[in-house]
Short mmCIF file of C-alpha atoms and ligand atoms in Angstrom, two decimals:
data_model
loop_
_atom_site.label_atom_id
_atom_site.label_comp_id
_atom_site.label_asym_id
_atom_site.label_seq_id
_atom_site.Cartn_x
_atom_site.Cartn_y
_atom_site.Cartn_z
CA MET A 11 59.58 98.51 94.64
CA THR A 12 59.01 97.94 98.35
CA LEU A 13 60.86 95.56 100.54
CA LEU A 14 58.57 93.97 103.13
CA ALA A 15 59.64 92.22 106.32
CA ASP A 16 59.03 88.54 106.43
CA ASP A 17 55.42 88.27 107.32
CA SER A 18 55.72 85.00 109.27
CA THR A 19 58.63 85.77 111.56
CA GLY A 20 59.18 89.47 111.27
CA GLY A 21 62.83 88.40 110.59
CA PRO A 22 64.91 89.09 107.53
CA VAL A 23 63.43 90.45 104.31
CA GLN A 24 61.93 87.49 102.39
CA ARG A 25 59.82 89.06 99.67
CA CYS A 26 60.06 91.96 97.39
CA SER A 27 56.89 93.63 96.07
CA MET A 28 57.48 95.11 92.62
CA ILE A 29 55.90 98.40 91.65
CA PRO A 30 55.46 99.01 87.87
CA PHE A 31 57.33 101.83 86.25
CA ALA A 32 55.14 104.92 85.63
CA HIS A 33 57.49 106.11 82.93
CA PRO A 34 59.86 104.12 80.62
CA PRO A 35 63.48 104.23 81.79
CA ASP A 36 66.14 106.34 80.04
CA ALA A 37 69.36 105.41 81.67
CA GLU A 38 73.00 104.30 81.48
CA VAL A 39 73.47 101.39 83.89
CA VAL A 40 76.85 100.19 85.19
CA VAL A 41 76.49 96.42 85.82
CA PRO A 42 78.94 94.45 88.07
CA GLY A 43 81.89 92.54 86.70
CA SER A 44 81.54 89.16 84.92
CA LYS A 45 81.21 86.22 87.34
CA SER A 46 82.60 83.86 84.80
CA ILE A 47 85.69 86.00 83.91
CA THR A 48 86.36 86.91 87.55
CA ASN A 49 86.45 83.30 88.61
CA ARG A 50 88.59 82.27 85.65
CA ALA A 51 91.07 85.18 86.18
CA LEU A 52 91.35 84.34 89.90
CA VAL A 53 92.21 80.74 89.22
CA VAL A 54 94.91 81.48 86.54
CA ALA A 55 96.36 84.38 88.61
CA ALA A 56 96.56 82.06 91.58
CA LEU A 57 98.55 79.50 89.54
CA ALA A 58 100.75 82.11 87.82
CA ALA A 59 104.36 83.00 88.46
CA GLY A 60 104.47 86.52 89.83
CA ARG A 61 101.68 88.97 90.81
CA SER A 62 98.57 89.83 88.97
CA ARG A 63 96.23 92.77 89.33
CA LEU A 64 92.61 92.17 88.41
CA ASP A 65 90.26 95.14 87.82
CA GLY A 66 86.55 95.20 87.37
CA VAL A 67 86.23 92.24 89.69
CA LEU A 68 82.73 91.00 90.71
CA PHE A 69 82.11 90.80 94.45
CA ALA A 70 79.26 88.44 94.93
CA ASP A 71 78.64 85.08 96.61
CA ASP A 72 80.04 82.98 93.72
CA THR A 73 83.28 85.01 93.53
CA GLU A 74 83.54 85.28 97.37
CA ALA A 75 83.43 81.45 97.27
CA MET A 76 86.42 81.40 94.92
CA LEU A 77 88.32 84.06 96.96
CA GLY A 78 87.59 82.17 100.18
CA ALA A 79 88.89 78.92 98.72
CA LEU A 80 92.04 80.59 97.33
CA ALA A 81 92.70 82.22 100.69
CA THR A 82 92.35 78.77 102.38
CA LEU A 83 95.00 77.57 99.96
CA GLY A 84 97.30 80.32 101.12
CA VAL A 85 97.21 82.37 97.93
CA PRO A 86 98.23 85.98 98.86
CA LEU A 87 95.26 88.20 98.01
CA GLU A 88 94.88 91.95 98.48
CA VAL A 89 91.26 92.78 98.06
CA ASP A 90 90.06 96.43 97.40
CA ARG A 91 86.31 96.23 97.19
CA SER A 92 85.77 99.93 96.56
CA ALA A 93 88.18 99.91 93.68
CA ARG A 94 86.75 96.53 92.50
CA SER A 95 90.31 95.14 92.26
CA VAL A 96 92.19 92.15 93.60
CA THR A 97 95.98 91.69 93.60
CA VAL A 98 96.93 88.00 93.53
CA GLY A 99 100.27 86.62 94.48
CA GLY A 100 100.68 83.58 92.21
CA LEU A 101 101.70 80.14 93.63
CA ASP A 102 103.62 79.37 90.37
CA GLY A 103 101.69 76.04 90.18
CA ALA A 104 102.70 75.00 93.67
CA VAL A 105 99.42 74.10 95.36
CA PRO A 106 100.02 73.52 99.09
CA ALA A 107 99.45 70.12 100.69
CA GLY A 108 96.49 69.56 103.03
CA PRO A 109 94.65 68.67 105.09
CA LEU A 110 92.41 71.55 103.98
CA GLU A 111 88.68 72.07 103.73
CA LEU A 112 87.23 74.24 100.94
CA ASP A 113 83.63 75.36 100.52
CA VAL A 114 82.38 76.27 97.06
CA ARG A 115 78.95 77.43 98.47
CA LEU A 116 76.50 77.59 95.54
CA SER A 117 79.05 78.23 92.84
CA GLY A 118 79.27 75.90 89.90
CA THR A 119 82.38 77.65 88.48
CA THR A 120 84.19 77.47 91.84
CA ALA A 121 83.37 73.71 92.25
CA ARG A 122 84.28 72.68 88.72
CA PHE A 123 87.40 74.94 88.43
CA LEU A 124 88.79 74.28 91.89
CA ALA A 125 88.75 70.50 91.76
CA PRO A 126 91.29 70.18 88.88
CA LEU A 127 93.43 72.88 90.66
CA LEU A 128 93.35 70.77 93.84
CA ALA A 129 94.56 67.78 91.78
CA LEU A 130 97.90 69.62 91.32
CA GLY A 131 98.57 69.27 95.10
CA GLU A 132 98.95 66.31 97.48
CA GLY A 133 95.89 66.87 99.61
CA PRO A 134 94.02 65.65 101.32
CA TYR A 135 91.38 68.28 100.50
CA LEU A 136 87.74 68.09 101.48
CA LEU A 137 85.73 70.00 98.81
CA ASP A 138 82.23 70.82 100.00
CA ALA A 139 79.27 72.99 99.03
CA ALA A 140 76.00 74.45 100.27
CA PRO A 141 73.24 71.83 100.34
CA ALA A 142 71.64 73.14 97.11
CA PHE A 143 74.89 72.69 95.23
CA ARG A 144 75.41 69.13 96.51
CA ARG A 145 72.57 68.19 94.21
CA ARG A 146 74.41 69.44 91.11
CA PRO A 147 76.54 67.08 89.01
CA MET A 148 80.32 66.66 89.54
CA ALA A 149 80.81 63.12 88.14
CA PRO A 150 82.46 64.13 84.86
CA VAL A 151 85.14 66.13 86.79
CA PHE A 152 85.74 63.28 89.24
CA ASP A 153 86.00 60.72 86.49
CA ALA A 154 88.51 62.90 84.64
CA LEU A 155 90.59 63.40 87.83
CA ARG A 156 90.63 59.69 88.44
CA GLN A 157 91.92 59.18 84.91
CA LEU A 158 94.77 61.50 85.90
CA GLY A 159 95.55 59.43 89.00
CA VAL A 160 93.79 61.50 91.65
CA GLN A 161 91.98 59.62 94.44
CA VAL A 162 88.50 60.99 94.68
CA HIS A 163 86.20 59.76 97.42
CA GLU A 164 82.71 61.10 97.59
CA THR A 165 81.66 61.18 101.28
CA GLY A 166 77.97 61.64 100.28
CA ALA A 167 76.25 60.67 97.05
CA PRO A 168 78.44 59.32 94.22
CA GLY A 169 79.20 61.95 91.57
CA HIS A 170 78.42 64.85 93.87
CA LEU A 171 80.10 66.96 96.59
CA PRO A 172 81.32 66.59 99.27
CA ALA A 173 84.41 64.75 98.09
CA ARG A 174 87.88 64.08 99.52
CA LEU A 175 90.71 64.51 96.95
CA ARG A 176 94.33 63.16 97.20
CA GLY A 177 96.77 63.83 94.45
CA PRO A 178 98.80 64.93 92.72
CA GLY A 179 97.31 63.52 89.58
CA THR A 180 100.26 63.38 87.25
CA ASP A 181 99.22 60.59 84.85
CA THR A 182 99.05 61.61 81.23
CA GLY A 183 97.17 60.09 78.34
CA ALA A 184 94.20 60.87 76.24
CA LEU A 185 91.55 62.25 78.56
CA GLU A 186 87.87 62.55 77.74
CA VAL A 187 85.34 64.65 79.41
CA PRO A 188 81.65 64.88 78.53
CA ALA A 189 80.38 68.42 78.24
CA ASP A 190 76.72 67.89 77.25
CA VAL A 191 75.44 68.83 80.70
CA SER A 192 77.90 71.58 81.54
CA SER A 193 80.89 73.14 79.80
CA GLN A 194 82.39 73.97 83.19
CA PHE A 195 83.74 70.39 83.43
CA LEU A 196 85.98 71.09 80.44
CA SER A 197 86.77 74.62 81.35
CA GLY A 198 88.02 73.57 84.82
CA LEU A 199 90.37 70.98 83.39
CA LEU A 200 91.67 73.47 80.86
CA LEU A 201 92.38 76.22 83.39
CA SER A 202 94.75 74.11 85.65
CA ALA A 203 96.41 72.25 82.71
CA PRO A 204 99.31 74.70 81.99
CA ALA A 205 100.57 73.96 85.58
CA ARG A 206 100.74 70.21 84.94
CA PRO A 207 104.24 68.77 84.12
CA ASP A 208 103.02 67.53 80.70
CA GLY A 209 100.20 69.93 80.05
CA LEU A 210 97.00 68.13 78.92
CA ARG A 211 95.17 66.76 75.95
CA VAL A 212 91.46 66.43 76.44
CA ARG A 213 88.67 65.51 74.00
CA VAL A 214 84.93 66.20 74.32
CA PRO A 215 82.91 63.30 72.97
CA GLY A 216 79.48 64.33 71.84
CA ALA A 217 77.80 67.70 72.39
CA LEU A 218 79.55 70.70 73.97
CA VAL A 219 76.97 73.04 75.49
CA SER A 220 77.62 76.66 76.40
CA ARG A 221 80.51 76.74 73.92
CA PRO A 222 81.24 80.47 74.23
CA TYR A 223 82.29 79.86 77.87
CA VAL A 224 85.01 77.49 76.64
CA THR A 225 86.26 80.15 74.16
CA MET A 226 86.26 82.53 77.17
CA THR A 227 88.38 80.04 79.07
CA THR A 228 91.05 79.75 76.44
CA ALA A 229 90.99 83.56 75.92
CA VAL A 230 91.69 84.16 79.66
CA MET A 231 94.33 81.40 79.64
CA ARG A 232 96.15 83.02 76.71
CA ALA A 233 96.00 86.52 78.39
CA PHE A 234 98.12 85.05 81.18
CA GLY A 235 100.64 83.51 78.77
CA ALA A 236 99.30 79.94 78.28
CA ARG A 237 99.42 78.02 75.05
CA VAL A 238 96.20 76.20 74.29
CA GLU A 239 94.86 74.99 70.99
CA ALA A 240 91.51 73.55 69.97
CA ASP A 241 90.95 71.41 66.86
CA ASP A 242 87.74 70.77 64.92
CA ASP A 243 86.71 67.67 66.75
CA ASP A 244 86.81 69.40 70.12
CA THR A 245 90.21 68.08 71.25
CA PHE A 246 92.01 70.62 73.31
CA THR A 247 95.84 70.63 73.73
CA VAL A 248 97.39 72.69 76.47
CA ALA A 249 101.15 73.02 76.63
CA PRO A 250 102.97 72.87 79.98
CA GLY A 251 104.78 76.07 81.12
CA GLY A 252 102.40 77.75 83.55
CA TYR A 253 101.01 81.23 83.62
CA ARG A 254 102.64 84.65 83.96
CA GLY A 255 101.12 87.19 86.28
CA THR A 256 99.69 90.22 84.57
CA THR A 257 97.32 93.12 84.84
CA TYR A 258 93.90 92.08 83.57
CA ARG A 259 90.57 94.01 83.20
CA ILE A 260 87.33 92.04 83.66
CA GLU A 261 84.30 93.01 81.50
CA PRO A 262 80.89 93.87 83.05
CA ASP A 263 78.67 90.82 83.33
CA ALA A 264 76.64 90.25 80.15
CA SER A 265 74.12 87.93 81.90
CA ALA A 266 73.51 90.64 84.48
CA ALA A 267 73.13 93.10 81.71
CA SER A 268 70.32 91.03 80.16
CA TYR A 269 67.91 92.07 82.85
CA VAL A 270 68.33 95.87 82.42
CA LEU A 271 68.26 95.55 78.68
CA ALA A 272 65.11 93.44 78.90
CA ALA A 273 63.65 96.09 81.14
CA ALA A 274 64.04 98.57 78.36
CA ALA A 275 62.57 96.30 75.81
CA ILE A 276 59.41 95.54 77.83
CA THR A 277 58.70 99.10 79.03
CA GLY A 278 59.49 100.94 75.84
CA GLY A 279 62.48 102.64 77.49
CA ARG A 280 66.16 103.07 76.67
CA VAL A 281 69.01 101.47 78.61
CA ARG A 282 72.73 101.59 77.70
CA VAL A 283 75.30 99.39 79.44
CA PRO A 284 78.88 100.77 78.97
CA GLY A 285 81.97 98.50 78.83
CA LEU A 286 80.28 95.64 76.98
CA GLY A 287 80.14 95.38 73.26
CA ARG A 288 80.67 93.42 70.02
CA GLY A 289 84.13 92.15 71.04
CA SER A 290 82.97 90.68 74.38
CA LEU A 291 84.29 87.39 75.66
CA GLN A 292 80.73 86.56 76.89
CA GLY A 293 78.32 84.80 74.61
CA ASP A 294 75.47 86.29 76.63
CA VAL A 295 76.07 89.60 74.94
CA GLY A 296 74.11 87.91 72.13
CA PHE A 297 70.91 88.40 74.12
CA ALA A 298 70.75 91.95 72.69
CA GLN A 299 70.39 90.45 69.25
CA VAL A 300 67.52 88.25 70.37
CA LEU A 301 65.82 91.49 71.64
CA ALA A 302 66.51 92.97 68.17
CA ARG A 303 64.79 89.95 66.54
CA MET A 304 61.81 90.57 68.75
CA GLY A 305 61.51 94.18 67.63
CA ALA A 306 63.65 96.30 69.94
CA THR A 307 66.11 98.76 68.56
CA VAL A 308 69.65 97.52 69.48
CA ASP A 309 73.02 99.19 69.17
CA LEU A 310 75.77 96.72 69.85
CA ALA A 311 78.84 98.92 69.62
CA ASP A 312 82.55 98.43 70.46
CA GLU A 313 82.19 99.82 74.02
CA HIS A 314 78.50 99.66 74.84
CA VAL A 315 75.31 97.86 74.22
CA GLU A 316 72.02 99.86 74.07
CA VAL A 317 68.46 98.70 73.77
CA GLN A 318 65.51 101.02 72.95
CA GLY A 319 62.08 99.55 73.41
CA THR A 320 59.76 100.31 70.51
CA GLY A 321 56.46 99.35 72.25
CA ARG A 322 56.12 96.38 69.83
CA LEU A 323 57.60 92.92 70.55
CA GLN A 324 57.01 89.81 68.58
CA GLY A 325 57.73 86.26 69.72
CA VAL A 326 60.82 84.27 68.55
CA ASP A 327 61.88 80.71 68.09
CA VAL A 328 65.43 80.61 69.25
CA ASP A 329 68.13 78.11 70.20
CA LEU A 330 69.80 79.41 73.41
CA SER A 331 72.30 76.64 73.92
CA ASP A 332 75.16 79.17 73.67
CA LEU A 333 73.64 81.67 76.02
CA SER A 334 71.35 79.63 78.33
CA ASP A 335 71.74 81.97 81.34
CA THR A 336 69.47 84.41 79.45
CA ALA A 337 66.65 81.80 78.90
CA GLN A 338 64.72 82.99 81.94
CA THR A 339 65.16 86.70 81.02
CA LEU A 340 63.74 85.84 77.56
CA ALA A 341 60.81 84.03 79.18
CA ALA A 342 59.94 87.25 81.01
CA VAL A 343 60.19 89.30 77.80
CA ALA A 344 58.14 86.78 75.89
CA VAL A 345 55.16 87.39 78.12
CA PHE A 346 54.72 90.88 76.64
CA ALA A 347 55.26 89.93 72.93
CA SER A 348 52.48 89.73 70.38
CA SER A 349 53.11 86.00 69.51
CA PRO A 350 54.43 82.87 71.20
CA THR A 351 58.17 82.35 71.94
CA ARG A 352 59.88 79.00 71.80
CA VAL A 353 63.23 78.51 73.39
CA ARG A 354 65.16 75.40 72.26
CA GLY A 355 68.56 73.71 72.88
CA ILE A 356 68.55 74.15 76.68
CA GLY A 357 67.52 70.83 78.17
CA PHE A 358 70.77 70.97 80.18
CA ILE A 359 69.55 73.92 82.27
CA ARG A 360 67.56 71.42 84.26
CA HIS A 361 70.93 70.84 86.10
CA LYS A 362 71.58 74.42 87.05
CA GLU A 363 70.60 76.03 90.37
CA THR A 364 67.20 74.42 89.94
CA ASP A 365 65.44 72.72 87.00
CA ARG A 366 65.12 76.00 85.21
CA VAL A 367 62.80 74.68 82.46
CA ARG A 368 60.36 73.41 85.02
CA ALA A 369 60.74 76.47 87.34
CA VAL A 370 60.05 78.96 84.51
CA VAL A 371 56.97 77.16 83.35
CA THR A 372 55.64 76.59 86.85
CA GLU A 373 56.02 80.21 87.91
CA LEU A 374 54.61 81.65 84.57
CA ARG A 375 51.60 79.45 85.06
CA ARG A 376 51.25 80.63 88.69
CA LEU A 377 50.89 84.09 87.27
CA GLY A 378 48.24 82.85 84.72
CA ILE A 379 50.57 82.75 81.74
CA ASP A 380 50.19 79.89 79.34
CA ALA A 381 53.62 78.16 79.22
CA VAL A 382 54.57 74.62 78.23
CA GLU A 383 57.58 72.56 79.28
CA GLU A 384 59.38 70.80 76.39
CA ASP A 385 62.27 68.35 76.37
CA ASP A 386 64.88 70.85 75.42
CA GLY A 387 63.20 74.11 76.34
CA PHE A 388 59.84 75.82 76.74
CA LEU A 389 57.09 77.64 74.96
CA VAL A 390 55.57 80.87 76.29
CA ARG A 391 52.34 82.36 75.01
CA PRO A 392 51.87 86.04 75.69
CA GLY A 393 49.42 87.29 78.31
CA THR A 394 48.90 89.60 81.19
CA PRO A 395 50.36 88.31 84.49
CA ARG A 396 47.91 88.30 87.34
CA PRO A 397 49.19 89.26 90.91
CA GLY A 398 51.12 86.56 92.73
CA ALA A 399 54.16 85.57 94.65
CA VAL A 400 56.87 84.02 92.57
CA HIS A 401 58.89 81.12 94.02
CA THR A 402 62.54 81.39 93.16
CA TYR A 403 64.03 78.00 94.11
CA GLU A 404 67.39 79.44 95.46
CA ASP A 405 67.97 80.54 91.83
CA HIS A 406 69.15 84.16 91.42
CA ARG A 407 68.05 84.10 87.73
CA MET A 408 64.48 83.20 88.66
CA ALA A 409 64.31 86.23 91.00
CA MET A 410 65.98 88.61 88.56
CA SER A 411 63.90 87.59 85.52
CA PHE A 412 60.49 87.38 87.21
CA ALA A 413 61.07 90.80 88.89
CA LEU A 414 60.96 92.24 85.27
CA LEU A 415 57.26 91.28 85.05
CA GLY A 416 56.54 93.52 87.91
CA LEU A 417 57.86 96.53 86.05
CA ARG A 418 54.88 96.26 83.72
CA VAL A 419 52.00 94.80 85.84
CA PRO A 420 51.06 95.43 89.50
CA GLY A 421 51.10 92.72 92.24
CA VAL A 422 54.20 90.72 91.41
CA GLU A 423 56.14 89.62 94.47
CA ILE A 424 59.44 87.93 94.43
CA LEU A 425 60.03 85.41 97.22
CA ASP A 426 63.54 85.14 98.72
CA PRO A 427 64.84 88.14 96.73
CA GLY A 428 68.15 87.83 98.63
CA CYS A 429 69.15 84.94 96.40
CA VAL A 430 70.38 87.48 93.82
CA ALA A 431 73.48 87.74 95.97
CA LYS A 432 74.91 84.73 94.05
CA THR A 433 75.95 87.03 91.15
CA PHE A 434 74.33 90.48 91.50
CA PRO A 435 73.87 91.63 95.17
CA ASP A 436 72.63 95.12 94.29
CA TYR A 437 70.20 93.96 91.62
CA PHE A 438 66.97 95.43 93.15
CA THR A 439 68.74 98.74 93.82
CA VAL A 440 69.92 98.90 90.26
CA LEU A 441 66.49 98.08 88.94
CA GLU A 442 65.01 100.74 91.12
CA SER A 443 67.53 103.27 89.83
CA LEU A 444 65.81 102.89 86.40
CA ARG A 445 62.64 104.49 87.79
CA ARG A 446 61.81 107.96 86.57
O1 S3P B 17 81.87 78.62 82.65
C1 S3P B 17 81.06 79.49 83.17
O2 S3P B 17 81.50 80.48 83.66
C2 S3P B 17 79.61 79.27 83.05
C3 S3P B 17 79.14 78.41 82.14
C4 S3P B 17 77.70 78.12 82.08
O3 S3P B 17 77.39 76.89 82.66
P1 S3P B 17 77.25 75.54 81.85
O4 S3P B 17 78.47 75.24 81.11
O5 S3P B 17 77.01 74.57 82.98
O6 S3P B 17 76.02 75.66 80.92
C5 S3P B 17 76.87 79.22 82.68
O7 S3P B 17 75.48 78.78 82.81
C6 S3P B 17 77.34 79.57 84.07
O8 S3P B 17 76.64 80.62 84.62
C7 S3P B 17 78.82 80.07 83.91
C1 PEP B 18 74.34 78.52 86.17
C2 PEP B 18 74.85 79.48 86.87
O1 PEP B 18 75.88 79.39 87.77
P1 PEP B 18 76.93 78.29 88.13
O2 PEP B 18 78.26 78.99 87.93
O3 PEP B 18 76.73 78.00 89.60
O4 PEP B 18 76.76 77.16 87.27
C3 PEP B 18 74.33 80.86 86.66
O5 PEP B 18 74.98 81.83 87.19
O6 PEP B 18 73.29 81.00 86.10
#
């Protein structure tokens, strides 16, 4: 893999030329900590009574956004990047008054988890984001906060950041939050609920996408002493009483692991990721089972996941609504299968960093692969990608997934490879470490 300087300005690196592997990889790969667990643990530790120590922390743009926002709120933080740990001095639910300005950058979890936390304080708080995030939906969070008595004033487009918040929102009552576009709206309300005087009761009407992330939310909450129950009709009840600071280990990121496991599957190599296994809090660990259905040999053990490519991959028809961050990874694998792959249940990924359904299909077609956009997913017919420069749309998962194609065929270039910094800053170095 070569990094080329930007050919128009000679400025910062803007494209990455992939060089295929000459030999299949045979490696153990340490992937960075889970973005989703890091940002949950930071929020609950910040609200807790007493100190917490978080280990296995991810340091990437999305978690730096959360750390930066908590620092702005005056949360005492001791950050040790080399040890991958953060010590958090909890606020015991006392969110300081404003005026304060907080920037969530490109991070969905930071935006959707922070807004309900700010609703615990008086404000005013100006919550803003990078331009690309301002396009992503916030209306369900704002509507829920208004139901709790918070004043929410969007200073740009309705239902989007930036917004000015004034609380505290202490109203009680039966709250509803739709979660058919993102589960993060629900997770954010749950995470701050133990710090509310009366806790919270919230119901999800209709579909709940990305459900394993909500189970992850309640698991992290319980690890810090909260009491939260879910009933069969997706009503969640959170008792008041706050959180207790604790020592907490964060798992490696299962979505990040999907790329190196897919690399093994498509090159006929072997990759083992330690620290992730059957008992993971992350639904994306299930991606290994999708690879198994396609023909890879998979060992999902207690403490590791390993994929051995067999040189034979068949297409699958799969609903990825529980693990949609792996849809793009699967699209890349599907190119090298012997039959078509249909991914279903993921219409909502049109609201992520970019319209991921459209982006996947557009970029596969750019490389000469027959792919079709469908309402709730896409269809990929296998083929041999031709050389080309892949557009990544400020979406780290477009860059990480399409780079995999270049491990098998020459001439694949990834534009704006730096966008991987959102969750996996060392991605290209880690991928390169698989080369033998
Ligand atoms: O709660 C979380 O940590 C996340 C939930 C998912 O989003 P949606 O609930 O919007 O699908 C996922 O795509 C995102 O990367 C992280
Ligand atoms: C959808 C993603 O992130 P976010 O937390 O910004 O929603 C993602 O990481 O793929």
